[in-house]
Short mmCIF file of C-alpha atoms in Angstrom, two decimals:
data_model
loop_
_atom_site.label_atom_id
_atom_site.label_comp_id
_atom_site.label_asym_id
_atom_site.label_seq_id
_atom_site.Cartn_x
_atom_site.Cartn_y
_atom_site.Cartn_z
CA UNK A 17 16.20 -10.22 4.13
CA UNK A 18 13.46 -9.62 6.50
CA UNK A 19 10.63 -11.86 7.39
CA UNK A 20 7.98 -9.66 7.40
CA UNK A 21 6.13 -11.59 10.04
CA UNK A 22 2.95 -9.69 9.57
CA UNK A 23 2.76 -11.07 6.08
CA UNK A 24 3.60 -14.71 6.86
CA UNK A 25 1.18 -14.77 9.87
CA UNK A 26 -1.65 -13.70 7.36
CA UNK A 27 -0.68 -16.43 5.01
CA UNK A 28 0.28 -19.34 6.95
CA UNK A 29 -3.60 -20.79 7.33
CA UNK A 30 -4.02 -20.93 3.69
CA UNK A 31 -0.65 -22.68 2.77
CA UNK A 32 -1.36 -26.12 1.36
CA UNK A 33 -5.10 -25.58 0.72
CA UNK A 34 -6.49 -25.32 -2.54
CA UNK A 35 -7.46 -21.77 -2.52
CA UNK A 36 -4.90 -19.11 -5.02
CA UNK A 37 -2.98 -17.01 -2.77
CA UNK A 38 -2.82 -13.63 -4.24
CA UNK A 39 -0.04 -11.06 -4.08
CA UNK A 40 -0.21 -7.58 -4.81
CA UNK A 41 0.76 -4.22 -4.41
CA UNK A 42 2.85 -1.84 -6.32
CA UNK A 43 5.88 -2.85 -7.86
CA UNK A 44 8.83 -3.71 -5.97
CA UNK A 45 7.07 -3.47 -2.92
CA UNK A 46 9.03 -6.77 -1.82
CA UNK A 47 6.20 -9.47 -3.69
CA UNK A 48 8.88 -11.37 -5.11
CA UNK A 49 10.88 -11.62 -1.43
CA UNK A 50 7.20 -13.03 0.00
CA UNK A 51 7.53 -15.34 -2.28
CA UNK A 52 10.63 -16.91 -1.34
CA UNK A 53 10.02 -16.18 1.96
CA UNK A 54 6.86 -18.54 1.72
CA UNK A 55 9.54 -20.96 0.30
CA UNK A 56 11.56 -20.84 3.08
CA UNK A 57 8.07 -21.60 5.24
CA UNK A 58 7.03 -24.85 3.34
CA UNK A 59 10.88 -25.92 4.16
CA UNK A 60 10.40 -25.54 7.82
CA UNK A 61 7.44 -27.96 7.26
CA UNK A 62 9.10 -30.55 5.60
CA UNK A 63 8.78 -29.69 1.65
CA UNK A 64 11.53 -30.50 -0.17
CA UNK A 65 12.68 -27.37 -2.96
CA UNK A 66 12.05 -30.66 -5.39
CA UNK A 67 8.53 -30.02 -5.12
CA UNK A 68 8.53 -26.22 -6.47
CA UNK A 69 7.82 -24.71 -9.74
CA UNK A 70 8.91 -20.91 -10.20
CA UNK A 71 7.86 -18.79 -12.81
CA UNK A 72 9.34 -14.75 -13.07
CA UNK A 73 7.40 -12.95 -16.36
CA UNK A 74 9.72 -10.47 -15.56
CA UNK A 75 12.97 -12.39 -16.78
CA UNK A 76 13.41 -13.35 -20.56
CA UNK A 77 14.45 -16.82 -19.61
CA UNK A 78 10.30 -17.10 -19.06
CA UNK A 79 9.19 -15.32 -22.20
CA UNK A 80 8.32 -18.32 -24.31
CA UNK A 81 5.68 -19.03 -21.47
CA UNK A 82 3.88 -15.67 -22.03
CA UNK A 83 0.72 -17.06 -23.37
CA UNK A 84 -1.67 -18.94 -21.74
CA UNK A 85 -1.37 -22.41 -23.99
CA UNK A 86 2.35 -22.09 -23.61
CA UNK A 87 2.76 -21.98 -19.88
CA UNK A 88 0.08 -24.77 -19.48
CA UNK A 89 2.29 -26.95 -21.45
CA UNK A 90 5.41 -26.41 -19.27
CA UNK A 91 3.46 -27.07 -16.45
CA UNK A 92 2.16 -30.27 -17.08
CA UNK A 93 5.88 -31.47 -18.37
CA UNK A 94 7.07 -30.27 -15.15
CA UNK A 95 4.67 -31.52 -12.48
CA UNK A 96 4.87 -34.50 -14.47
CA UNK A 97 7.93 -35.82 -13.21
CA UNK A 98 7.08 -34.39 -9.46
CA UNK A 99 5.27 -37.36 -7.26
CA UNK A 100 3.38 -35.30 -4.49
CA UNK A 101 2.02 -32.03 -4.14
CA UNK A 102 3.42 -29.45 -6.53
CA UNK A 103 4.35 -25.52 -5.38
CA UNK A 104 3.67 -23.64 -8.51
CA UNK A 105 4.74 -19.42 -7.48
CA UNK A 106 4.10 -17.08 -10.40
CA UNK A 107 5.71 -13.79 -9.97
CA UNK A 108 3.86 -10.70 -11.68
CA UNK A 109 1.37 -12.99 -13.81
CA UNK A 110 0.00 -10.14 -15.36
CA UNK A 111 2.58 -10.12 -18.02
CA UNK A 112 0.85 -13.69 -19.27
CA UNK A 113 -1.67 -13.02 -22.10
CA UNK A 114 -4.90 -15.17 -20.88
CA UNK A 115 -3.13 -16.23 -17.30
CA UNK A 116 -6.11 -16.41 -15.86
CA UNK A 117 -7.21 -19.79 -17.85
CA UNK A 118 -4.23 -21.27 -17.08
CA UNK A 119 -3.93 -21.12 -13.66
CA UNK A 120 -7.95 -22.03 -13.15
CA UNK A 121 -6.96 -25.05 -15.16
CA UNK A 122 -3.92 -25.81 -13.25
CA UNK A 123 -5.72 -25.61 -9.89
CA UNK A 124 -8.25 -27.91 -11.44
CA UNK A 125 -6.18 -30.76 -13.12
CA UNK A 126 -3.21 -30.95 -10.82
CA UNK A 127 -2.24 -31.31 -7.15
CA UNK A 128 -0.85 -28.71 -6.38
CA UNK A 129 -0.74 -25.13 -4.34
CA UNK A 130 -0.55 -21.92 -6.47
CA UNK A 131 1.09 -18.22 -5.85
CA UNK A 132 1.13 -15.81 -8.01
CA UNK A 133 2.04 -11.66 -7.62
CA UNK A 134 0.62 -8.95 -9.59
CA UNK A 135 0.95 -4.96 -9.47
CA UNK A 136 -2.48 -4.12 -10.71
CA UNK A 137 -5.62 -4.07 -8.96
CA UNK A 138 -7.57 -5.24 -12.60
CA UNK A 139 -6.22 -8.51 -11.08
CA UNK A 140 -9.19 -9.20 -8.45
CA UNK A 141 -11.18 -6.43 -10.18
CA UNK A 142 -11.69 -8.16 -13.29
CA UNK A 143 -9.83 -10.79 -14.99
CA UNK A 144 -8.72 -13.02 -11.29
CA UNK A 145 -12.63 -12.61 -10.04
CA UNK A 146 -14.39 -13.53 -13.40
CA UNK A 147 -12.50 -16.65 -13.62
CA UNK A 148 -11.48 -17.70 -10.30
CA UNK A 149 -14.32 -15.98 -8.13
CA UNK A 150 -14.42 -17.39 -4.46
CA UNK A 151 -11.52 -19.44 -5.49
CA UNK A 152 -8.17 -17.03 -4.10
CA UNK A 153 -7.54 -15.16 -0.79
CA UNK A 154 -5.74 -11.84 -1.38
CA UNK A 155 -2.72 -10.47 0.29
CA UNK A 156 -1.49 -6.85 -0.24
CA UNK A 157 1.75 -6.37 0.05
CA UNK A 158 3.39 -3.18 1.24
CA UNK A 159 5.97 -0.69 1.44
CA UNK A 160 8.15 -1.32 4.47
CA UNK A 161 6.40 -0.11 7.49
CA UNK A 162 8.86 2.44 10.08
CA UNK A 163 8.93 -0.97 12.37
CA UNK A 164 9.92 -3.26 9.20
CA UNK A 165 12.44 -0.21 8.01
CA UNK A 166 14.17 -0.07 12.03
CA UNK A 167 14.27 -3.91 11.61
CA UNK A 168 16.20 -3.76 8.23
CA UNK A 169 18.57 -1.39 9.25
CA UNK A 170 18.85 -0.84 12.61
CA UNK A 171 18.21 -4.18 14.82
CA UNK A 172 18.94 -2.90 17.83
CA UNK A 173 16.99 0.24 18.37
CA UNK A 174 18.65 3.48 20.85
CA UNK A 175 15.90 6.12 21.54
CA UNK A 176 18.13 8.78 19.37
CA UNK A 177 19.09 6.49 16.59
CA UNK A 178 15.21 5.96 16.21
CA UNK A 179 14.67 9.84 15.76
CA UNK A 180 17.25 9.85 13.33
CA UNK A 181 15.93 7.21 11.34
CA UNK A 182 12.42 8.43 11.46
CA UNK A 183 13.76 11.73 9.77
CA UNK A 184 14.99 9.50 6.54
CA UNK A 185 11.80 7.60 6.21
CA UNK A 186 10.11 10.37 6.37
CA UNK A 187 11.86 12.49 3.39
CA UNK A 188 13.05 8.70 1.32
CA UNK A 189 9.80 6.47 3.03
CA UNK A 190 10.42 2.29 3.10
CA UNK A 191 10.39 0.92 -0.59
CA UNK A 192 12.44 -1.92 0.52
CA UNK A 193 15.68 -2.15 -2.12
CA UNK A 194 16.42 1.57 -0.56
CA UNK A 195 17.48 -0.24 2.53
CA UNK A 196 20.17 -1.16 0.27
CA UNK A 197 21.18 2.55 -0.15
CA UNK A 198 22.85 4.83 1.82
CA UNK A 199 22.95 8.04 -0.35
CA UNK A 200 20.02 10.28 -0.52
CA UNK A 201 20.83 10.96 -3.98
CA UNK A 202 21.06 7.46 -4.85
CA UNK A 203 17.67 6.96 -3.47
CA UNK A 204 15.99 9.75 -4.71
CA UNK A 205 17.55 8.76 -8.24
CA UNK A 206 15.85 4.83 -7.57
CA UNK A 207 12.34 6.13 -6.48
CA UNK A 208 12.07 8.56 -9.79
CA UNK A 209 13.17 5.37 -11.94
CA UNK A 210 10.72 3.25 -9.95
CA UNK A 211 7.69 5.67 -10.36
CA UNK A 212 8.42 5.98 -14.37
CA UNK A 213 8.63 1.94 -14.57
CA UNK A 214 4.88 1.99 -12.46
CA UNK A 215 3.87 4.99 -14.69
CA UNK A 216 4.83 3.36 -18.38
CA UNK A 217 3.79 -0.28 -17.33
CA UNK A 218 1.01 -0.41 -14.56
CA UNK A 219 -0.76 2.44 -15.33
CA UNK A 220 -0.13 3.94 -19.00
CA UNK A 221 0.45 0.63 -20.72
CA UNK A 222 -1.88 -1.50 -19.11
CA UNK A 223 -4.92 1.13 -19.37
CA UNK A 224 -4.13 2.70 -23.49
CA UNK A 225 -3.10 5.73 -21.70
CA UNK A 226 -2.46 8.15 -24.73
CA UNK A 227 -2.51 11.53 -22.89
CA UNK A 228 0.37 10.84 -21.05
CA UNK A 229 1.32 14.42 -20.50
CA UNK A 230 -2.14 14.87 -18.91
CA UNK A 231 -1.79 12.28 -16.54
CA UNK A 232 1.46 13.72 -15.36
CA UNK A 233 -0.29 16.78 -14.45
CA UNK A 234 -2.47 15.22 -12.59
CA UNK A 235 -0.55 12.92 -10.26
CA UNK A 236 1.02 15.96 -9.44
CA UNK A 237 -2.18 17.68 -8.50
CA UNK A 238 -3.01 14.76 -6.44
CA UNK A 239 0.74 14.69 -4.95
CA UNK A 240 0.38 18.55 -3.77
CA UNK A 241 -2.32 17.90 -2.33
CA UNK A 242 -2.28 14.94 -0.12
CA UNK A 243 -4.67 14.86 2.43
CA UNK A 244 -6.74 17.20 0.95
CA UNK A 245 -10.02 17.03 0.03
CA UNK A 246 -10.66 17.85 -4.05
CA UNK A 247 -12.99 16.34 -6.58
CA UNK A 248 -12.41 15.78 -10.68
CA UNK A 249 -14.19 19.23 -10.84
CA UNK A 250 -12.12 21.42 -9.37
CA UNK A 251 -8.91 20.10 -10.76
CA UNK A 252 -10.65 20.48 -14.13
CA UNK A 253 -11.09 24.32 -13.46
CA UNK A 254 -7.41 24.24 -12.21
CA UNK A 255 -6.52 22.89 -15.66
CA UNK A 256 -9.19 25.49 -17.26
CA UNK A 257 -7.25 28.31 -15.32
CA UNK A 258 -3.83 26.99 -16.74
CA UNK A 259 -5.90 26.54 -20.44
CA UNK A 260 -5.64 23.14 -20.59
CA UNK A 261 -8.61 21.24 -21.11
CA UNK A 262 -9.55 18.14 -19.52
CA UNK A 263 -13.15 16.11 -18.74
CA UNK A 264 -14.12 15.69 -14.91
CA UNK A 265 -14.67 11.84 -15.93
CA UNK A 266 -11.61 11.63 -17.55
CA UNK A 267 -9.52 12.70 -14.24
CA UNK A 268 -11.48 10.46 -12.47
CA UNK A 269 -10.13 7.43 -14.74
CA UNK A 270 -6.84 8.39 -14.70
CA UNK A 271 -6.78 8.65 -10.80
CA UNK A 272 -8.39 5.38 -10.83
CA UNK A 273 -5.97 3.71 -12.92
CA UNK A 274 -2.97 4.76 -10.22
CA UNK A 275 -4.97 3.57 -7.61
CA UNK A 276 -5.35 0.61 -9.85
CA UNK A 277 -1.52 0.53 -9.83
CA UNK A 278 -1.41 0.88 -5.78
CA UNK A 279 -0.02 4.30 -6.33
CA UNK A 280 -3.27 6.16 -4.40
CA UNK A 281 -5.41 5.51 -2.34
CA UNK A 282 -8.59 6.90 -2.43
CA UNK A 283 -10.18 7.76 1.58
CA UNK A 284 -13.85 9.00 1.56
CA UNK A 285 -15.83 10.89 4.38
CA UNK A 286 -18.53 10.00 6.00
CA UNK A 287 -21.01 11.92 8.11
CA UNK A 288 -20.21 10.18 11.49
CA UNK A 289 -23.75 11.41 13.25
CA UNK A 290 -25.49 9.44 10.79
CA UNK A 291 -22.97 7.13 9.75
CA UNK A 292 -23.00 7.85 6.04
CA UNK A 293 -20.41 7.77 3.65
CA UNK A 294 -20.16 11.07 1.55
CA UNK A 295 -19.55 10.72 -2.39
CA UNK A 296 -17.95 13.45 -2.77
CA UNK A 297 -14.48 15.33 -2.03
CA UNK A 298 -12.40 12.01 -1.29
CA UNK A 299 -8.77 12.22 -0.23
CA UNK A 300 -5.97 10.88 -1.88
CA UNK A 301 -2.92 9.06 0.09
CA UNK A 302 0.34 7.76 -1.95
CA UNK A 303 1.40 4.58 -1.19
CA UNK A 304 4.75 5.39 -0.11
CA UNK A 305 6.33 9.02 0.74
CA UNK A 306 9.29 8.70 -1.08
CA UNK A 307 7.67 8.40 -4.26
CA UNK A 308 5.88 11.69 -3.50
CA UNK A 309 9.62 13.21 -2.17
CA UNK A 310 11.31 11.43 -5.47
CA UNK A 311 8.86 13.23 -8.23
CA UNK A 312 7.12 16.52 -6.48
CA UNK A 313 9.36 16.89 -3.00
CA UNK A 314 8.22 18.73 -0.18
CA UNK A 315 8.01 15.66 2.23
CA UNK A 316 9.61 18.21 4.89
CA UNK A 317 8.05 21.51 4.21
CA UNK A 318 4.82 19.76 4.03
CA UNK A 319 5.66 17.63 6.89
CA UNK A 320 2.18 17.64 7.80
CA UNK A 321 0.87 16.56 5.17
CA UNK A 322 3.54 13.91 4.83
CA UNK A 323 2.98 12.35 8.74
CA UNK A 324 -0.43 12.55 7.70
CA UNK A 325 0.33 10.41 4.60
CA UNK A 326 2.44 7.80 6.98
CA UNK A 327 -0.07 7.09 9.19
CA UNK A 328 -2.70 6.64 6.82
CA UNK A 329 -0.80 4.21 5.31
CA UNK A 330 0.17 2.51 8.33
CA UNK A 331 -3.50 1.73 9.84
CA UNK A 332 -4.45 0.74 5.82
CA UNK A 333 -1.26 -1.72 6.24
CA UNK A 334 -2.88 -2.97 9.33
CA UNK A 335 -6.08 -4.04 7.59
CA UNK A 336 -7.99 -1.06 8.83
CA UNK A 337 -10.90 0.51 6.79
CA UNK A 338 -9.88 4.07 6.83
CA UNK A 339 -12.40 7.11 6.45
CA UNK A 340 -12.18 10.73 7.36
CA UNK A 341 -14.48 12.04 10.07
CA UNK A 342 -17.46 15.03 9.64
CA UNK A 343 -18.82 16.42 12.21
CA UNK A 344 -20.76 19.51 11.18
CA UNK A 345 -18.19 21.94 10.40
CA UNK A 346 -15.37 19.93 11.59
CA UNK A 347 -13.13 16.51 10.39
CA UNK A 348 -11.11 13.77 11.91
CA UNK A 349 -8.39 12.99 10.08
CA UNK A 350 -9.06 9.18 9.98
CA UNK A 351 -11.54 6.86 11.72
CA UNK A 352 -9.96 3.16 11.56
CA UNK A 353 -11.96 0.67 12.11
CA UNK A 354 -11.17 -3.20 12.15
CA UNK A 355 -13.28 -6.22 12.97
CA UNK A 356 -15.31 -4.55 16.48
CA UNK A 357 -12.38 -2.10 17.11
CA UNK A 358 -12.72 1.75 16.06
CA UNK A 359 -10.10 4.55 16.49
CA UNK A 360 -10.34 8.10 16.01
CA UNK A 361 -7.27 9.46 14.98
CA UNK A 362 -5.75 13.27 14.76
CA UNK A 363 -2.32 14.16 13.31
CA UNK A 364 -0.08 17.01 13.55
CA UNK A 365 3.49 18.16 13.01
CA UNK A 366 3.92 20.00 16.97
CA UNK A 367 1.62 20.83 19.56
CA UNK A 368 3.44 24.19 20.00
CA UNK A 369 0.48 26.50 20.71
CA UNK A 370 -2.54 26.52 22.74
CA UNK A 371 -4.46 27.43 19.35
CA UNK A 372 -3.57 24.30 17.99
CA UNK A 373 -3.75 21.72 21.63
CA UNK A 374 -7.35 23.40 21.68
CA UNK A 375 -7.97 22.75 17.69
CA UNK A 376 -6.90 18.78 17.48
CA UNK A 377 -8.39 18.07 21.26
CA UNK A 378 -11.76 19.82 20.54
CA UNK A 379 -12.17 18.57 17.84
CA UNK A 380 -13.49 15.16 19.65
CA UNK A 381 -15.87 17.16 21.66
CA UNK A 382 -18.68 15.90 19.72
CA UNK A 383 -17.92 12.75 19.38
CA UNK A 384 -20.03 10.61 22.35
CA UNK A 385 -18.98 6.94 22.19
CA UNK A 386 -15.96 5.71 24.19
CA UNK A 387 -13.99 4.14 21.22
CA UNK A 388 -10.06 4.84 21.83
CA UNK A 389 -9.32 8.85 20.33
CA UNK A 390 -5.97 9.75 19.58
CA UNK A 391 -3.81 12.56 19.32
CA UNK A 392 -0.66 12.42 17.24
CA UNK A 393 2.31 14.45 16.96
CA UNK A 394 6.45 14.78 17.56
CA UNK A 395 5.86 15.80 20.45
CA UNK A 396 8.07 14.31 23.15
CA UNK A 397 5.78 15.01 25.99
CA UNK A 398 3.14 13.39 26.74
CA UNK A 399 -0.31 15.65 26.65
CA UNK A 400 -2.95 13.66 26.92
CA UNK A 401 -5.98 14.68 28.74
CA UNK A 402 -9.91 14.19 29.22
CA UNK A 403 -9.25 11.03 28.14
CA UNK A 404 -8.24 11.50 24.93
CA UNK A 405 -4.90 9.80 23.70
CA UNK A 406 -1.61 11.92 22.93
CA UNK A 407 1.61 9.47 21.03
CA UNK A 408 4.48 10.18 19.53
CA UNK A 409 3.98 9.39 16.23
CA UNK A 410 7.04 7.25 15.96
CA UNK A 411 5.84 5.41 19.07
CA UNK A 412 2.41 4.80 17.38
CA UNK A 413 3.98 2.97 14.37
CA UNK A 414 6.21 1.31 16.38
CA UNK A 415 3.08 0.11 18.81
CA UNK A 416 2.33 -3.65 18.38
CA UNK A 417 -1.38 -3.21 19.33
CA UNK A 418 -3.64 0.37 19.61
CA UNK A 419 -6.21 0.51 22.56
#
C-alpha cells in the first residue's frame, strides 16, 4: 500500500472538524485504501481503532443497513457504547436507499467525524448538496498517477527502468489493483471486468438506462475519438449513416451519465483573445487509459491521442481547470490554470520533423502574456527555444512543481 501523499495532504486540515469529507471517483480507483489510509492518520494522532465505526455497502455482512432508518439505528447502538469522538467511514454510500438523511442526522445528533466514498457524481450533484449543502468538502480520488504507479512498483527509479515502465502505463494506465498484476492479459482481462461492473452499476443502473446497446456505441465513439472535438450532432449523423437512430439530447445524457460515473471528462474551448468559453464541440478525456486499451485498444497506434489523454488527466489530478485553447484558426491542446498560475500546454508523440517543431512551437506565436508554455513530447533532447518550454513527457509527470 501506498500513501498517496497528495491525497492525505488535501485532507489532513479537515480531519476532526465537523464538515463530511467526501470521496469519489470511479470505482476501484483506490477510495476504499484512502479510507484506511485516513485510519492509519488519526492513529498517528493518538485515536485509538476503539473509536471507529466502518461501514462497506459493498459486503453482504452490511446489507441489513441498506436503508436509511436501518443504518441510523446501528449507529446510535454503536456510538453508544463509544465515550469520545466517534470515526464513522462509509464506503460507497450510494448503495443506502435515503443515505443522505442519515448521515445529516448523524452529523447533527452525535460527536463524531464522518467519511463516506461514492462512484457517482449525482452524489454532490444532487442528493449530498440538497441535504448537506455547505456542509462536506470533496475529494476526488484518482487513478494512480505515472509518479504513484513508479512508487508502487518500482521504488527505486533507473533512467531505463522508467522508460520501460512508462511503455506499460501507457498501453494498461494506473488503476491501482493492476499493480498487483504482472500479465498483460491478466490486466487487460481486469480492466474489461472493471468497465462492465462501472457500466451495469454506475451508469446503466443508477440512470434507468434501457438502451444499453446504444450506449455501448457510443462510449466507443467517444473512446475513438479522444481528444477530438465532436458534438451530439454529428455522432447522431454517424449513427444515421450506420441506420441507427438516435436523438442529439439523448447522446448528450448518456455521455453525461459516464461522466457522472468519472468515466469522461468533458474539456470545453474557449476563445482565449476574449476569454470566452465556447459551448460547443467539447472534448472528451477517459479517466484512465487502460480502460480505453481494455474495451476499444489502440493506446499505441493512437499514441497521440493516448499521451494526450495522460496528461490531461494528470493536470485535472492536480486540481487544474483544464480548457483547450482557440486562437483563430489554431488550438492549444490544454490551458491549466490553478489558483494565479496558468500553463499552456502542447503534446505530441516525436518532434521528428521540422513540419511538426514549426506546427507545436508556432502555434504560441499569438499568444502575448508570459504565463509558462510548454512543449511536450518523447523526445530525449531537449528543444526548447524562444522561450517556450520543451519536457519529456515522462519528466513532466514525474515533475513535483510546473513553472
Amino acid at each position: 500500500m501506498i500513501k498517496r501523499n497528495t491525497y492525505i495532504n488535501k485532507i489532513r486540515p479537515f480531519i476532526g472538524n465537523e464538515l463530511i469529507k467526501v470521496l469519489t471517483g470511479i470505482r476501484r480507483s483506490g477510495k476504499s485504501v484512502m479510507l484506511e489510509l485516513i485510519k492509519d492518520e488519526l492513529r498517528s494522532q493518538g485515536v485509538p481503532d476503539s473509536q471507529f465505526i466502518t461501514f462497506n455497502f459493498e459486503s453482504m455482512a452490511n446489507a441489513a443497513y441498506c436503508t436509511a432508518n436501518a443504518l441510523y439505528d446501528e449507529l446510535t447502538v454503536r456510538i453508544s457504547s463509544i465515550q469520545d469522538k466517534s470515526y464513522l467511514f462509509f464506503d460507497e454510500i450510494q448503495e443506502v436507499e435515503g443515505w443522505e438523511r442519515c448521515i445529516n442526522s448523524a452529523r447533527v445528533d452525535f460527536d463524531c467525524d464522518i467519511y463516506i466514498t461514492g462512484s457517482n457524481a449525482k452524489l454532490l450533484s444532487g442528493e449530498l448538496a440538497t441535504h448537506l449543502g455547505g456542509r462536506y468538502v470533496e475529494f476526488v480520488i484518482y487513478p494512480f498517477s505515472f509518479k504513484e504507479y513508479l512508487e508502487y512498483r518500482m521504488p527505486k527509479k533507473e533512467s531505463q527502468q522508467i522508460s520501460d515502465e512508462f511503455k506499460t502505463y501507457l498501453d494498461t494506465g494506473g488503476m491501482p489493483f493492476l499493480a498487483n498484476l504482472n500479465n498483460h492479459t491478466s490486466s487487460i482481462q481486469y480492466l474489461r471486468d472493471l468497465y462492465n461492473s462501472i457500466i451495469l452499476k454506475d451508469v446503466v443502473k443508477r440512470n434507468n438506462i434501457r438502451d444499453v446497446d446504444l450506449l455501448e456505441r457510443i462510449i466507443t465513439y467517444v473512446l475513438a475519438n479522444i481528444g477530438h472535438t465532436f458534438s451530439a450532432r454529428s455522432i447522431s449523423n454517424y449513427f444515421k449513416s450506420e441506420n441507427r437512430k438516435a436523438a442529439p439530447e439523448t447522446i448528450m445524457n448518456y455521455i453525461k451519465a459516464c461522466c457522472d460515473a468519472y468515466l469522461f471528462y468533458k474539456i470545453s474551448r474557449e476563445d482565449l483573445p476574449s476569454k470566452k468559453m465556447l459551448s460547443i464541440n467539447e472534448k472528451f478525456y477517459i479517466v484512465d487509459q487502460g480502460i480505453r486499451e481494455a474495451v476499444y485498444g489502440g493506446n499505441t497506434q493512437g499514441i497521440d491521442q493516448t499521451l494526450e489523454n495522460i496528461v490531461c488527466m494528470e493536470l485535472i489530478r492536480r486540481g487544474y481547470d483544464v480548457t483547450i485553447g482557440k486562437i483563430g484558426e489554431k488550438e492549444i491542446d490544454f490551458v491549466a490554470k490553478k489558483e494565479n498560475r496558468k500553463l499552456y500546454i502542447q503534446v505530441a508523440y516525436l518532434l521528428s520533423s521540422e513540419d511538426t517543431i514549426d506546427r507545436e512551437f508556432g502555434v504560441y506565436s499569438s499568444v502575448r502574456d508570459n504565463y509558462p508554455k510548454y512543449v511536450l513530447s518523447l523526445d530525449d533532447f531537449d528543444m526548447s527555444r524562444d522561450g517556450i518550454k520543451h519536457m519529456n513527457i515522462r519528466d513532466f509527470l514525474l515533475a513535483d512543481e510546473w513553472n
